[in-house]
Coordinates of C-alpha atoms in Angstrom, one line a residue:
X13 CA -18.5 0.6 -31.3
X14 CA -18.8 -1.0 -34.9
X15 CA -22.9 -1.2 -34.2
X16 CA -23.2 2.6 -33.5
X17 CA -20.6 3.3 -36.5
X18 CA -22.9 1.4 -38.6
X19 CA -25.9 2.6 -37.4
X20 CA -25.2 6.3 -37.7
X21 CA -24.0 6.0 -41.5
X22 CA -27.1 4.1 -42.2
X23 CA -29.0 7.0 -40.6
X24 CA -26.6 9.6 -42.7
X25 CA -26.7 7.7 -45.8
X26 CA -29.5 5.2 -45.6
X27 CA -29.8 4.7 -49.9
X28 CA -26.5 3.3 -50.1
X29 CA -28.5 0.1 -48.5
X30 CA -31.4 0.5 -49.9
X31 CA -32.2 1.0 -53.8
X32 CA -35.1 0.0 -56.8
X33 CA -37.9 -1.9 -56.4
X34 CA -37.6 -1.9 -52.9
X35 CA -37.0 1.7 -51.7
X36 CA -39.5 2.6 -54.6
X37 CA -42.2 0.0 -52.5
X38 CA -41.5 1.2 -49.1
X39 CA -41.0 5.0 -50.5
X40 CA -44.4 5.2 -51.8
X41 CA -46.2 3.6 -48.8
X42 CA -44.5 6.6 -46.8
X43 CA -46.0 8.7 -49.6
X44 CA -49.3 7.5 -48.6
X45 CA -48.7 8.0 -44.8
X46 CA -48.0 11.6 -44.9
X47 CA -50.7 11.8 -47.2
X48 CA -52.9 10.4 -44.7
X49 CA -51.2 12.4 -41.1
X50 CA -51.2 15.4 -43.7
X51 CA -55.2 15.4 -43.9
X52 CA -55.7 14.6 -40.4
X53 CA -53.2 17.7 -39.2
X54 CA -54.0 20.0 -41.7
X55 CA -50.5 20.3 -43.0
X56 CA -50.1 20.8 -46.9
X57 CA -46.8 19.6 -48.3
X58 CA -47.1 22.3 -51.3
X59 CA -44.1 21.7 -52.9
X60 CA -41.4 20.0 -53.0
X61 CA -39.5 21.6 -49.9
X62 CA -42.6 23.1 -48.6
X63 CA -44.6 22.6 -45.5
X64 CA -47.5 24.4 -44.5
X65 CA -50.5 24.4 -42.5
X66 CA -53.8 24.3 -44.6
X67 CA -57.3 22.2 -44.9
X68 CA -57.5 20.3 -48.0
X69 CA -59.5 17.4 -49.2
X70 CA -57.9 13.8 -49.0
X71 CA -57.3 14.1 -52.8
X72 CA -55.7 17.5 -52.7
X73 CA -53.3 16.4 -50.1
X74 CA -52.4 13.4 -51.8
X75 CA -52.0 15.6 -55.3
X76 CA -49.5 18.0 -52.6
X77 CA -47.4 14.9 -52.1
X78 CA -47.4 12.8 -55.4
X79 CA -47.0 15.9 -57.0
X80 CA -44.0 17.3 -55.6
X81 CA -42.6 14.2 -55.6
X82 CA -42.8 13.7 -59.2
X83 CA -41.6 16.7 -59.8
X84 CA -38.7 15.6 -57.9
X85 CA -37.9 12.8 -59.6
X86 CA -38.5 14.0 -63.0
X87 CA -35.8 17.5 -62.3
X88 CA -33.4 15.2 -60.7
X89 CA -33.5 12.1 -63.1
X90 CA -33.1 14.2 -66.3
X91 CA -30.0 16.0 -64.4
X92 CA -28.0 13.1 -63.8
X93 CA -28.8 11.8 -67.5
X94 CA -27.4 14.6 -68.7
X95 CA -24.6 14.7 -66.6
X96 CA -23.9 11.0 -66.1
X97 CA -25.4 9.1 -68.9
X98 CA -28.1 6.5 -69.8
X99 CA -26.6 4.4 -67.2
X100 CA -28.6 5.8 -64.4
X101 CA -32.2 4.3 -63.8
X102 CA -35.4 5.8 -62.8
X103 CA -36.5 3.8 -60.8
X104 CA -33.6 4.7 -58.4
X105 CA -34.3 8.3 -58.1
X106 CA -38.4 7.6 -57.6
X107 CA -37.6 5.1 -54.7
X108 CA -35.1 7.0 -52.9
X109 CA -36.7 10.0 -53.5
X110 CA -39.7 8.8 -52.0
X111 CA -38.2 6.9 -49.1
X112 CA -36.6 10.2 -48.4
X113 CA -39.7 11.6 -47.1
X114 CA -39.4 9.5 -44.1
X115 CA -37.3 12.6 -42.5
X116 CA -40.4 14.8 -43.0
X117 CA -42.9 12.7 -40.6
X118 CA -41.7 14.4 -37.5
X119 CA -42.4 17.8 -38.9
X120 CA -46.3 16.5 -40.3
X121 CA -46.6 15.1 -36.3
X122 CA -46.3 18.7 -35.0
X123 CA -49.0 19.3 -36.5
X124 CA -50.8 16.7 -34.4
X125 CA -50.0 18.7 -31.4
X126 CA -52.5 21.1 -29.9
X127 CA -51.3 24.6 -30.3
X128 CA -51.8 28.1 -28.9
X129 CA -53.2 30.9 -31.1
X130 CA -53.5 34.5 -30.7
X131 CA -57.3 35.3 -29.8
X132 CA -57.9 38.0 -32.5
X133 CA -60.7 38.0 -35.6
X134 CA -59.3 40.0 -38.1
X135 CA -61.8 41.9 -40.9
X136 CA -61.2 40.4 -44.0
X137 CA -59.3 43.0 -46.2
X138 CA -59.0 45.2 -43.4
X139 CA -55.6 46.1 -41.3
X140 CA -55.5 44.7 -37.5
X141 CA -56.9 47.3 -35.0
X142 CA -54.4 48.2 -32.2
X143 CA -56.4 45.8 -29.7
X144 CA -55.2 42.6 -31.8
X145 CA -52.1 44.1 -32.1
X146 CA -51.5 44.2 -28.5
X147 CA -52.9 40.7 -28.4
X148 CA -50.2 39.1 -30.4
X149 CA -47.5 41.2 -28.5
X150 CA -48.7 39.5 -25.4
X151 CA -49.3 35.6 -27.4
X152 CA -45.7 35.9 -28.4
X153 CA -44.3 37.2 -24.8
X154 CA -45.9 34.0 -23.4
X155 CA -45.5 31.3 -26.3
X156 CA -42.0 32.6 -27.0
X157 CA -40.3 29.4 -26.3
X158 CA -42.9 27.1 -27.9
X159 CA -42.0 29.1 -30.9
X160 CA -38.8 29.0 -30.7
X161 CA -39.1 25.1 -30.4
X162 CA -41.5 24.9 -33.0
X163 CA -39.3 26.8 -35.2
X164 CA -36.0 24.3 -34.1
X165 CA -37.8 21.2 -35.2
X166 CA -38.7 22.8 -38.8
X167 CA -35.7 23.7 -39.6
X168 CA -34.1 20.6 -38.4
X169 CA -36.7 18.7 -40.7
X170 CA -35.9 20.0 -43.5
X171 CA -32.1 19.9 -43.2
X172 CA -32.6 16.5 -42.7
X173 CA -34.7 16.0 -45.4
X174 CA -32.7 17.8 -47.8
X175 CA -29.5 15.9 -47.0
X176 CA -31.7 12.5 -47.7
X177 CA -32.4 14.1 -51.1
X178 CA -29.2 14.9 -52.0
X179 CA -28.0 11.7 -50.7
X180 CA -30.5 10.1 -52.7
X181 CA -29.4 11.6 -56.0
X182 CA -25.4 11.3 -55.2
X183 CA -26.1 7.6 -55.1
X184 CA -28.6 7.2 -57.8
X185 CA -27.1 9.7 -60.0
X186 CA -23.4 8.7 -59.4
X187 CA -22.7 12.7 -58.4
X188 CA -20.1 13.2 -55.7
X189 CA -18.1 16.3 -55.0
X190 CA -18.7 19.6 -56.5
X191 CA -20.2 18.6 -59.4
X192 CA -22.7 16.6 -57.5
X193 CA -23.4 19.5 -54.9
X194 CA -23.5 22.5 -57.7
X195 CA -26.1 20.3 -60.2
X196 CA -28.3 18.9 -57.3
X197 CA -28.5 22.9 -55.9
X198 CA -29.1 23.8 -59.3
X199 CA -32.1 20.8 -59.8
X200 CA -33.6 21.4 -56.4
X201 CA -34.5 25.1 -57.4
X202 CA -35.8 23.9 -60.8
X203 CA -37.9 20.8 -58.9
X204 CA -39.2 23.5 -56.6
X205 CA -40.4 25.8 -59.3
X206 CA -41.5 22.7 -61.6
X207 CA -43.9 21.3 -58.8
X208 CA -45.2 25.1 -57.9
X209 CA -46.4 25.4 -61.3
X210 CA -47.5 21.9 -61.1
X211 CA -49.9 21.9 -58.1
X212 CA -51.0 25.6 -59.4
X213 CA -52.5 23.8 -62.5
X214 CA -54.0 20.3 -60.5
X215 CA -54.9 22.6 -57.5

């Protein structure tokens, strides 16, 4: 009983064993491995809580990932200055905010799974005649539930992945309660905006 209890708070709150030089180490290989799954699915991580499908060069994927990631760090890191002091330490927030990417692989390995698409070829610039209208009507009817699954997994992603990062920065940060929640809601908006602009410009 002690086993499971101990394994399912190291799942819920994994950086409260795990900190610095060696989260940062094994944070940035996963860094490298969705970079890598990424490229080979075709799924852009183009900000820092988004996920998309898209063809990119190795290096633009890898900007997509180190970038947003950055951005993280650097939002989040100048937060808990201000709001806890010089005490806390960069290289906290960079490893556990790296090694919280680790709850994003399963959403990068649905993109390694064959899917379905509606056979229609749109115009460019043009509206969709009523023939590939009719044509998603009937992809949807039939693919409903490998939406619907598709659409489960995604969302449970990133509510994972989001409690990792906030997890992250209440233990690197030293931000519990409301405080913690209000200023790492706050900083996750800003971070999300910071690495838009961000990839916009490297992009």
């Amino acid at each position: 009983m002690r086993t499971k209890t101990a394994l399912l708070d190291y799942f819920l709150h994994p950086f409260r064993y795990i900190a610095g030089g060696k989260s940062l180490l094994w944070g940035l290989l996963t860094l490298a491995g969705l970079t890598g799954l990424g490229y080979v699915s075709s799924t852009c991580f183009d900000g820092v809580l988004d996920i998309h499908a898209g063809r990119l060069d190795l290096r633009g994927h890898a900007l997509c990932v180190f970038g947003s990631w950055a951005s993280a760090v650097a939002v989040f890191y100048l937060t808990a200055l201000i709001l806890s002091g010089p005490s806390v330490r960069l290289i906290d927030f960079a490893g556990t905010l790296a090694l919280a990417h680790v709850a994003r692989i399963p959403g990068v390995l649905v993109g390694l799974v064959p899917m379905p698409v509606p056979d229609i070829n749109p115009q460019s610039g043009t509206a969709l005649n009523p023939d590939d209208l009719l044509a998603i009507v009937l992809f949807l009817r039939e693919h409903i539930l490998e939406m619907i699954l598709l659409s489960v997994i995604c969302i449970g992603v990133l509510v994972w992945f989001i409690a990792w990062m906030y997890n992250a920065c209440s233990v690197s940060g030293n931000l519990k309660g409301g405080k913690g929640i209000v200023s790492f809601i706050i900083a996750l908006i800003i971070a999300e905006i910071v690495s838009k602009i961000l990839l916009a410009i490297m992009l």
